[in-house]
């Protein structure tokens, strides 16, 4: 096992495109770190840089305390699991698992022991004589992971290994991955665009955008204390509701609604325009919510009944923050669209019906506030303190 340290990593392609911008990152020995972000944010480029498959323009990489910045991939003692499995089609499972050991001239008896041990660990014993074409997607993925495990490397690098699996199988393999990490304890850097994978697998999660890491923290901390609008919108499922709002003394006004603020969770003493963030789970059907919470009456535009809960969609007469702006589109403004479509996750016993009005309770202690120009959180120090003093 080994820690991984990246210092000032920059990657510029010959075309002049800067994929990674002076990035610093530390992965502790035995840690499972997830890199998450939208397509095109250079997650895979960063992973390939750690593996030695991409050359650095600037910066330094250490693995296990050794400078490997200029070392070839075979000298870095890492094993990579690719999105497309990359199995040899003419070899059976046994040979696919053991091929890396053969190349490294591991003694035959030792290689056989390792292959059988990993096959048992991954439930591949009955499949050892089959070729990849005879395997399901989940089985192929287990073989790809087994080929990495059998090498006993210092670190695993995984590039969206579950993206080719269907939804149900992805959940099962995800659980197997988490269990494997607990058993093996090998340092792992895992790339995904799926924030659910990131939240469930990562001991820490690094949110990337345009070649930079915006925030790195425990999954729950990212959820509860997003640094800016981008992180807030990306982390959480369903996504956070984001809308233009105004703080008016001790009250919050968004669209046709006015709600009393929680004194401990607002930019106190200010009257200003903000971007308001409310997660769907911060709402509840008033029939099933504590009586002390404020309520708003909404007209149900869409109702999704999912069994364990229900999603109520309703319109707010205020501009909504757009996904284009969050992704940094130069032609997009931060706030656009004349009305916002909000979602509320409520008790499945709700009597809400499309076209009718229902009373929703909302918890002001779970509101998020962001600067409407910069997108930065107004609740995190030192900005929160500075805003409070300015409005005193």
CSV table of C-alpha atoms in Angstrom, one decimal:
chain,number,residue,atom,x,y,z
A,1,UNK,CA,0.0,0.0,0.0
A,2,UNK,CA,1.1,3.6,-0.5
A,3,UNK,CA,-0.1,7.2,-0.3
A,4,UNK,CA,-0.3,9.3,-3.5
A,5,UNK,CA,0.7,13.0,-3.6
A,6,UNK,CA,0.2,15.4,-6.5
A,7,UNK,CA,1.8,18.8,-6.4
A,8,UNK,CA,1.0,21.5,-8.9
A,9,UNK,CA,-0.1,19.1,-11.6
A,10,UNK,CA,-0.6,20.8,-15.0
A,11,UNK,CA,-1.4,19.0,-18.3
A,12,UNK,CA,-1.4,20.9,-21.6
A,13,UNK,CA,-2.0,18.9,-24.8
A,14,UNK,CA,-0.1,19.8,-28.0
A,15,UNK,CA,-3.3,21.5,-29.3
A,16,UNK,CA,-2.9,24.0,-26.5
A,17,UNK,CA,-5.8,22.8,-24.5
A,18,UNK,CA,-5.1,22.9,-20.7
A,19,UNK,CA,-6.8,19.8,-19.3
A,20,UNK,CA,-5.4,20.0,-15.7
A,21,UNK,CA,-4.7,23.3,-14.1
A,22,UNK,CA,-2.1,23.4,-11.3
A,23,UNK,CA,-3.8,20.8,-9.2
A,24,UNK,CA,-2.8,19.6,-5.7
A,25,UNK,CA,-4.2,16.4,-4.2
A,26,UNK,CA,-3.2,13.9,-1.4
A,27,UNK,CA,-4.6,10.4,-1.1
A,28,UNK,CA,-3.8,8.7,2.2
A,29,UNK,CA,-2.4,5.2,2.5
A,30,UNK,CA,-5.3,2.8,2.2
A,31,UNK,CA,-7.9,5.5,1.4
A,32,UNK,CA,-10.7,5.2,-1.2
A,33,UNK,CA,-10.9,8.5,-2.9
A,34,UNK,CA,-13.4,9.3,-5.7
A,35,UNK,CA,-12.9,11.9,-8.4
A,36,UNK,CA,-16.4,13.0,-9.6
A,37,UNK,CA,-17.5,15.6,-12.0
A,38,UNK,CA,-19.3,16.1,-15.4
A,39,UNK,CA,-18.0,14.7,-18.6
A,40,UNK,CA,-15.0,16.7,-19.9
A,41,UNK,CA,-13.7,17.9,-16.6
A,42,UNK,CA,-10.5,15.9,-17.0
A,43,UNK,CA,-11.1,13.2,-14.4
A,44,UNK,CA,-9.8,10.4,-16.6
A,45,UNK,CA,-6.9,12.6,-17.8
A,46,UNK,CA,-5.9,13.0,-14.1
A,47,UNK,CA,-6.1,9.3,-13.5
A,48,UNK,CA,-4.1,8.5,-16.6
A,49,UNK,CA,-1.5,11.0,-15.4
A,50,UNK,CA,-1.2,9.2,-12.1
A,51,UNK,CA,-0.8,5.9,-14.0
A,52,UNK,CA,1.9,7.4,-16.2
A,53,UNK,CA,-0.1,7.0,-19.4
A,54,UNK,CA,-0.1,10.8,-19.8
A,55,UNK,CA,3.0,13.0,-19.5
A,56,UNK,CA,2.9,16.0,-17.2
A,57,UNK,CA,3.6,19.5,-18.4
A,58,UNK,CA,4.4,20.7,-14.9
A,59,UNK,CA,4.2,19.3,-11.4
A,60,UNK,CA,5.3,16.3,-9.4
A,61,UNK,CA,3.8,12.9,-8.5
A,62,UNK,CA,4.8,10.8,-5.5
A,63,UNK,CA,3.5,7.3,-4.9
A,64,UNK,CA,4.6,5.6,-1.6
A,65,UNK,CA,7.0,8.5,-0.9
A,66,UNK,CA,8.9,8.0,-4.2
A,67,UNK,CA,9.0,10.6,-7.0
A,68,UNK,CA,7.5,8.8,-10.1
A,69,UNK,CA,6.9,12.0,-12.2
A,70,UNK,CA,9.0,10.7,-15.0
A,71,UNK,CA,8.8,7.0,-14.3
A,72,UNK,CA,7.1,4.7,-16.9
A,73,UNK,CA,3.8,3.0,-15.9
A,74,UNK,CA,5.4,-0.3,-15.1
A,75,UNK,CA,7.6,1.3,-12.5
A,76,UNK,CA,4.7,3.0,-10.6
A,77,UNK,CA,3.3,-0.2,-9.0
A,78,UNK,CA,-0.3,0.7,-9.7
A,79,UNK,CA,-3.0,-1.4,-11.4
A,80,UNK,CA,-5.7,0.2,-13.5
A,81,UNK,CA,-9.3,-1.0,-14.1
A,82,UNK,CA,-10.7,0.4,-17.4
A,83,UNK,CA,-14.2,1.4,-18.4
A,84,UNK,CA,-14.3,-1.1,-21.2
A,85,UNK,CA,-12.8,-4.1,-19.2
A,86,UNK,CA,-9.9,-4.5,-21.7
A,87,UNK,CA,-9.9,-8.3,-21.5
A,88,UNK,CA,-8.1,-10.5,-24.0
A,89,UNK,CA,-10.9,-12.2,-26.0
A,90,UNK,CA,-8.8,-15.2,-27.0
A,91,UNK,CA,-7.8,-16.1,-23.4
A,92,UNK,CA,-10.0,-17.7,-20.8
A,93,UNK,CA,-10.7,-16.1,-17.4
A,94,UNK,CA,-7.8,-18.0,-15.8
A,95,UNK,CA,-5.3,-16.7,-18.3
A,96,UNK,CA,-6.7,-13.2,-18.2
A,97,UNK,CA,-6.3,-13.1,-14.5
A,98,UNK,CA,-2.8,-14.4,-14.6
A,99,UNK,CA,-1.4,-12.7,-17.7
A,100,UNK,CA,0.1,-9.7,-15.7
A,101,UNK,CA,1.9,-12.2,-13.4
A,102,UNK,CA,3.3,-14.1,-16.4
A,103,UNK,CA,4.7,-10.9,-17.9
A,104,UNK,CA,6.3,-10.1,-14.6
A,105,UNK,CA,7.8,-13.6,-14.4
A,106,UNK,CA,6.1,-14.5,-11.2
A,107,UNK,CA,6.9,-18.2,-10.4
A,108,UNK,CA,4.2,-20.5,-11.8
A,109,UNK,CA,3.1,-21.9,-8.4
A,110,UNK,CA,2.8,-18.5,-6.9
A,111,UNK,CA,0.8,-17.2,-9.9
A,112,UNK,CA,-1.5,-20.2,-9.7
A,113,UNK,CA,-2.1,-19.6,-6.0
A,114,UNK,CA,-2.9,-15.9,-6.5
A,115,UNK,CA,-5.3,-16.5,-9.4
A,116,UNK,CA,-7.2,-19.2,-7.4
A,117,UNK,CA,-7.3,-16.9,-4.4
A,118,UNK,CA,-8.7,-14.0,-6.3
A,119,UNK,CA,-11.1,-16.1,-8.2
A,120,UNK,CA,-12.5,-17.4,-4.9
A,121,UNK,CA,-12.7,-13.9,-3.5
A,122,UNK,CA,-14.7,-12.7,-6.6
A,123,UNK,CA,-16.9,-15.7,-7.1
A,124,UNK,CA,-15.2,-16.6,-10.4
A,125,UNK,CA,-14.2,-20.2,-9.6
A,126,UNK,CA,-16.9,-21.7,-12.0
A,127,UNK,CA,-15.9,-19.3,-14.8
A,128,UNK,CA,-12.1,-19.9,-15.0
A,129,UNK,CA,-12.3,-21.8,-18.3
A,130,UNK,CA,-14.7,-19.5,-20.0
A,131,UNK,CA,-13.7,-16.7,-22.5
A,132,UNK,CA,-14.9,-13.1,-22.1
A,133,UNK,CA,-17.5,-13.5,-24.9
A,134,UNK,CA,-19.2,-16.2,-22.7
A,135,UNK,CA,-19.5,-13.9,-19.7
A,136,UNK,CA,-22.1,-11.3,-18.7
A,137,UNK,CA,-21.2,-7.6,-18.2
A,138,UNK,CA,-21.0,-8.0,-14.4
A,139,UNK,CA,-18.8,-11.1,-14.7
A,140,UNK,CA,-16.4,-9.4,-17.1
A,141,UNK,CA,-16.1,-6.5,-14.7
A,142,UNK,CA,-15.2,-8.9,-11.9
A,143,UNK,CA,-12.5,-10.4,-14.1
A,144,UNK,CA,-11.1,-7.0,-14.9
A,145,UNK,CA,-11.0,-6.1,-11.2
A,146,UNK,CA,-9.5,-9.5,-10.4
A,147,UNK,CA,-6.7,-9.0,-12.9
A,148,UNK,CA,-5.8,-5.8,-11.0
A,149,UNK,CA,-6.1,-7.4,-7.6
A,150,UNK,CA,-4.0,-10.4,-8.4
A,151,UNK,CA,-1.0,-8.2,-9.0
A,152,UNK,CA,-1.1,-7.0,-5.4
A,153,UNK,CA,-0.2,-3.4,-6.4
A,154,UNK,CA,0.4,-0.4,-4.1
A,155,UNK,CA,-2.7,1.3,-5.5
A,156,UNK,CA,-5.7,0.8,-7.7
A,157,UNK,CA,-6.8,3.3,-10.3
A,158,UNK,CA,-10.4,2.7,-11.6
A,159,UNK,CA,-11.8,4.6,-14.5
A,160,UNK,CA,-15.6,4.4,-14.4
A,161,UNK,CA,-15.6,0.6,-14.1
A,162,UNK,CA,-19.4,0.3,-13.6
A,163,UNK,CA,-20.6,2.6,-16.4
A,164,UNK,CA,-21.3,-0.2,-18.8
A,165,UNK,CA,-23.5,-2.1,-16.4
A,166,UNK,CA,-27.3,-1.9,-16.1
A,167,UNK,CA,-28.7,0.0,-13.1
A,168,UNK,CA,-29.5,-3.1,-10.9
A,169,UNK,CA,-26.2,-4.8,-11.6
A,170,UNK,CA,-24.3,-1.6,-10.9
A,171,UNK,CA,-25.8,-1.5,-7.4
A,172,UNK,CA,-24.6,-5.0,-6.7
A,173,UNK,CA,-21.1,-4.6,-8.1
A,174,UNK,CA,-20.8,-1.2,-6.2
A,175,UNK,CA,-21.5,-3.0,-2.9
A,176,UNK,CA,-18.9,-5.7,-3.9
A,177,UNK,CA,-16.3,-3.0,-4.5
A,178,UNK,CA,-16.9,-1.4,-1.1
A,179,UNK,CA,-16.6,-4.8,0.5
A,180,UNK,CA,-13.4,-5.6,-1.4
A,181,UNK,CA,-11.8,-2.3,-0.3
A,182,UNK,CA,-12.6,-3.1,3.3
A,183,UNK,CA,-10.9,-6.5,3.0
A,184,UNK,CA,-7.9,-5.4,1.0
A,185,UNK,CA,-7.3,-1.9,2.3
A,186,UNK,CA,-5.4,-0.9,-0.9
A,187,UNK,CA,-5.2,2.8,-1.8
A,188,UNK,CA,-7.8,3.4,-4.5
A,189,UNK,CA,-8.5,6.4,-6.8
A,190,UNK,CA,-11.9,5.9,-8.5
A,191,UNK,CA,-13.3,8.1,-11.3
A,192,UNK,CA,-17.0,8.5,-12.0
A,193,UNK,CA,-19.5,11.0,-13.3
A,194,UNK,CA,-22.2,9.4,-11.1
A,195,UNK,CA,-22.6,11.3,-7.8
A,196,UNK,CA,-24.5,8.3,-6.3
A,197,UNK,CA,-21.4,6.1,-6.8
A,198,UNK,CA,-19.2,8.9,-5.4
A,199,UNK,CA,-21.3,9.3,-2.3
A,200,UNK,CA,-21.6,5.6,-1.6
A,201,UNK,CA,-18.1,4.4,-2.3
A,202,UNK,CA,-15.8,7.3,-1.4
A,203,UNK,CA,-14.3,7.8,2.0
A,204,UNK,CA,-13.5,11.2,0.5
A,205,UNK,CA,-14.8,12.7,-2.7
A,206,UNK,CA,-13.1,15.3,-4.9
A,207,UNK,CA,-15.5,17.3,-7.1
A,208,UNK,CA,-13.8,18.4,-10.3
A,209,UNK,CA,-14.7,21.1,-12.9
A,210,UNK,CA,-12.7,22.2,-15.9
A,211,UNK,CA,-9.4,20.6,-14.8
A,212,UNK,CA,-9.6,21.9,-11.2
A,213,UNK,CA,-10.7,20.3,-7.9
A,214,UNK,CA,-13.3,22.6,-6.3
A,215,UNK,CA,-13.8,20.8,-3.0
A,216,UNK,CA,-12.6,17.6,-1.4
A,217,UNK,CA,-14.2,16.2,1.7
A,218,UNK,CA,-16.3,13.4,3.2
A,219,UNK,CA,-19.4,12.7,1.2
A,220,UNK,CA,-21.8,13.9,3.9
A,221,UNK,CA,-19.8,17.1,4.4
A,222,UNK,CA,-20.0,17.9,0.7
A,223,UNK,CA,-23.7,17.4,0.9
A,224,UNK,CA,-24.2,19.5,4.0
A,225,UNK,CA,-21.6,22.2,3.3
A,226,UNK,CA,-21.1,22.7,-0.4
A,227,UNK,CA,-18.5,25.4,-1.1
A,228,UNK,CA,-20.3,26.8,-4.1
A,229,UNK,CA,-23.2,26.5,-6.5
A,230,UNK,CA,-21.5,23.9,-8.7
A,231,UNK,CA,-20.8,21.5,-5.8
A,232,UNK,CA,-24.3,22.1,-4.4
A,233,UNK,CA,-26.0,21.3,-7.7
A,234,UNK,CA,-23.8,18.3,-8.5
A,235,UNK,CA,-24.0,16.5,-5.1
A,236,UNK,CA,-27.3,15.1,-4.1
A,237,UNK,CA,-30.1,13.2,-5.8
A,238,UNK,CA,-32.6,14.5,-6.7
A,239,UNK,CA,-30.6,17.7,-7.3
A,240,UNK,CA,-30.9,20.8,-5.1
A,241,UNK,CA,-33.5,23.4,-6.1
A,242,UNK,CA,-31.7,26.6,-7.0
A,243,UNK,CA,-33.6,29.9,-7.5
A,244,UNK,CA,-33.2,33.7,-7.3
A,245,UNK,CA,-34.3,35.0,-4.0
A,246,UNK,CA,-34.1,38.0,-1.7
A,247,UNK,CA,-33.4,38.2,2.0
A,248,UNK,CA,-35.7,40.8,3.5
A,249,UNK,CA,-34.7,41.3,7.1
A,250,UNK,CA,-35.7,38.2,9.0
A,251,UNK,CA,-37.6,36.8,6.1
A,252,UNK,CA,-36.8,35.1,2.8
A,253,UNK,CA,-38.7,35.9,-0.4
A,254,UNK,CA,-38.6,33.6,-3.4
A,255,UNK,CA,-41.2,34.0,-6.0
A,256,UNK,CA,-44.7,34.1,-4.5
A,257,UNK,CA,-43.5,32.7,-1.2
A,258,UNK,CA,-42.3,34.3,2.0
A,259,UNK,CA,-40.7,32.2,4.8
A,260,UNK,CA,-39.2,33.2,8.2
A,261,UNK,CA,-35.4,32.6,8.3
A,262,UNK,CA,-33.6,30.4,10.7
A,263,UNK,CA,-31.4,32.8,12.8
A,264,UNK,CA,-28.6,30.3,12.9
A,265,UNK,CA,-28.5,29.6,9.2
A,266,UNK,CA,-28.7,32.8,7.2
A,267,UNK,CA,-26.5,35.7,6.3
A,268,UNK,CA,-27.8,37.6,9.3
A,269,UNK,CA,-28.7,41.3,9.3
A,270,UNK,CA,-28.7,41.6,5.6
A,271,UNK,CA,-31.1,42.6,2.9
A,272,UNK,CA,-29.8,41.4,-0.4
A,273,UNK,CA,-30.3,39.3,-3.5
A,274,UNK,CA,-29.0,35.7,-3.2
A,275,UNK,CA,-29.3,32.3,-4.9
A,276,UNK,CA,-31.4,30.1,-2.6
A,277,UNK,CA,-30.8,26.4,-2.5
A,278,UNK,CA,-33.3,24.0,-1.0
A,279,UNK,CA,-32.9,20.2,-1.3
A,280,UNK,CA,-36.0,18.3,-2.1
A,281,UNK,CA,-35.8,16.4,1.2
A,282,UNK,CA,-36.1,19.7,3.1
A,283,UNK,CA,-39.8,19.7,2.2
A,284,UNK,CA,-42.5,17.5,3.6
A,285,UNK,CA,-46.2,17.2,3.2
A,286,UNK,CA,-47.6,19.3,6.0
A,287,UNK,CA,-49.8,16.5,7.1
A,288,UNK,CA,-46.8,14.5,8.2
A,289,UNK,CA,-44.4,17.3,9.3
A,290,UNK,CA,-43.7,18.8,12.7
A,291,UNK,CA,-46.2,21.6,13.4
A,292,UNK,CA,-43.5,24.2,14.2
A,293,UNK,CA,-42.2,24.3,10.6
A,294,UNK,CA,-43.4,27.1,8.3
A,295,UNK,CA,-45.5,26.0,5.3
A,296,UNK,CA,-46.2,27.1,1.7
A,297,UNK,CA,-49.2,26.3,-0.4
A,298,UNK,CA,-48.2,25.0,-3.8
A,299,UNK,CA,-50.0,23.8,-7.0
A,300,UNK,CA,-48.9,20.3,-8.0
A,301,UNK,CA,-47.5,20.3,-11.6
A,302,UNK,CA,-46.1,16.8,-11.6
A,303,UNK,CA,-46.4,13.9,-9.1
A,304,UNK,CA,-44.0,10.9,-9.1
A,305,UNK,CA,-45.0,8.1,-6.7
A,306,UNK,CA,-42.0,5.9,-6.1
A,307,UNK,CA,-43.1,3.6,-3.4
A,308,UNK,CA,-40.7,4.6,-0.6
A,309,UNK,CA,-41.4,8.3,-1.2
A,310,UNK,CA,-43.1,10.7,-3.6
A,311,UNK,CA,-41.8,13.6,-5.5
A,312,UNK,CA,-44.0,16.7,-5.8
A,313,UNK,CA,-43.1,19.2,-8.5
A,314,UNK,CA,-44.4,22.8,-8.4
A,315,UNK,CA,-43.6,26.2,-10.0
A,316,UNK,CA,-42.0,29.1,-8.2
A,317,UNK,CA,-42.4,32.5,-9.9
A,318,UNK,CA,-38.7,33.4,-9.7
A,319,UNK,CA,-35.7,32.9,-12.0
A,320,UNK,CA,-34.0,29.5,-11.8
A,321,UNK,CA,-30.3,29.0,-11.9
A,322,UNK,CA,-29.4,27.1,-15.1
A,323,UNK,CA,-27.3,24.1,-15.6
A,324,UNK,CA,-25.4,25.8,-18.4
A,325,UNK,CA,-24.3,28.5,-16.0
A,326,UNK,CA,-23.1,26.0,-13.4
A,327,UNK,CA,-21.1,24.2,-16.1
A,328,UNK,CA,-19.3,27.5,-16.9
A,329,UNK,CA,-20.7,28.2,-20.3
A,330,UNK,CA,-19.4,31.6,-21.4
A,331,UNK,CA,-22.7,32.4,-23.2
A,332,UNK,CA,-24.8,31.7,-20.1
A,333,UNK,CA,-25.8,34.0,-17.3
A,334,UNK,CA,-25.8,32.7,-13.7
A,335,UNK,CA,-29.6,33.2,-13.4
A,336,UNK,CA,-32.0,32.5,-16.3
A,337,UNK,CA,-35.5,31.2,-17.0
A,338,UNK,CA,-38.5,33.2,-15.7
A,339,UNK,CA,-39.9,30.5,-13.4
A,340,UNK,CA,-38.3,27.6,-11.5
A,341,UNK,CA,-39.6,24.0,-11.3
A,342,UNK,CA,-39.1,22.8,-7.7
A,343,UNK,CA,-39.1,19.2,-6.5
A,344,UNK,CA,-40.1,18.1,-3.0
A,345,UNK,CA,-39.5,14.6,-1.6
A,346,UNK,CA,-42.5,13.8,0.6
A,347,UNK,CA,-44.1,11.0,2.5
A,348,UNK,CA,-45.6,8.4,0.1
A,349,UNK,CA,-48.9,8.8,2.0
A,350,UNK,CA,-49.3,12.3,0.6
A,351,UNK,CA,-52.7,13.2,-0.9
A,352,UNK,CA,-51.2,15.5,-3.4
A,353,UNK,CA,-52.7,15.3,-6.9
A,354,UNK,CA,-51.7,17.0,-10.1
A,355,UNK,CA,-53.5,20.2,-10.6
A,356,UNK,CA,-54.6,20.5,-7.0
A,357,UNK,CA,-53.0,22.5,-4.2
A,358,UNK,CA,-51.2,21.0,-1.2
A,359,UNK,CA,-49.5,22.4,1.9
A,360,UNK,CA,-45.8,21.7,2.1
A,361,UNK,CA,-43.7,22.3,5.3
A,362,UNK,CA,-40.2,23.5,4.7
A,363,UNK,CA,-37.2,23.5,7.1
A,364,UNK,CA,-35.4,26.9,7.0
A,365,UNK,CA,-32.5,25.4,9.0
A,366,UNK,CA,-31.5,23.5,5.9
A,367,UNK,CA,-31.5,26.4,3.5
A,368,UNK,CA,-28.4,27.2,1.5
A,369,UNK,CA,-27.4,30.7,0.3
A,370,UNK,CA,-25.0,31.6,-2.5
A,371,UNK,CA,-23.7,34.8,-3.9
A,372,UNK,CA,-25.7,35.6,-7.1
A,373,UNK,CA,-22.5,36.9,-8.9
A,374,UNK,CA,-19.7,34.5,-7.8
A,375,UNK,CA,-21.7,31.5,-6.8
A,376,UNK,CA,-19.8,31.1,-3.5
A,377,UNK,CA,-21.6,29.9,-0.4
A,378,UNK,CA,-22.6,32.6,2.0
A,379,UNK,CA,-22.7,30.2,4.9
A,380,UNK,CA,-19.1,29.1,5.0
A,381,UNK,CA,-16.4,31.0,7.0
A,382,UNK,CA,-14.9,33.4,6.5
A,383,UNK,CA,-17.4,34.7,3.9
A,384,UNK,CA,-20.4,34.2,6.2
A,385,UNK,CA,-18.8,36.2,9.0
A,386,UNK,CA,-17.8,39.0,6.6
A,387,UNK,CA,-21.3,39.3,5.2
A,388,UNK,CA,-22.8,39.4,8.7
A,389,UNK,CA,-20.5,42.2,9.8
A,390,UNK,CA,-21.2,44.2,6.6
A,391,UNK,CA,-24.9,44.0,7.3
A,392,UNK,CA,-24.7,44.8,11.0
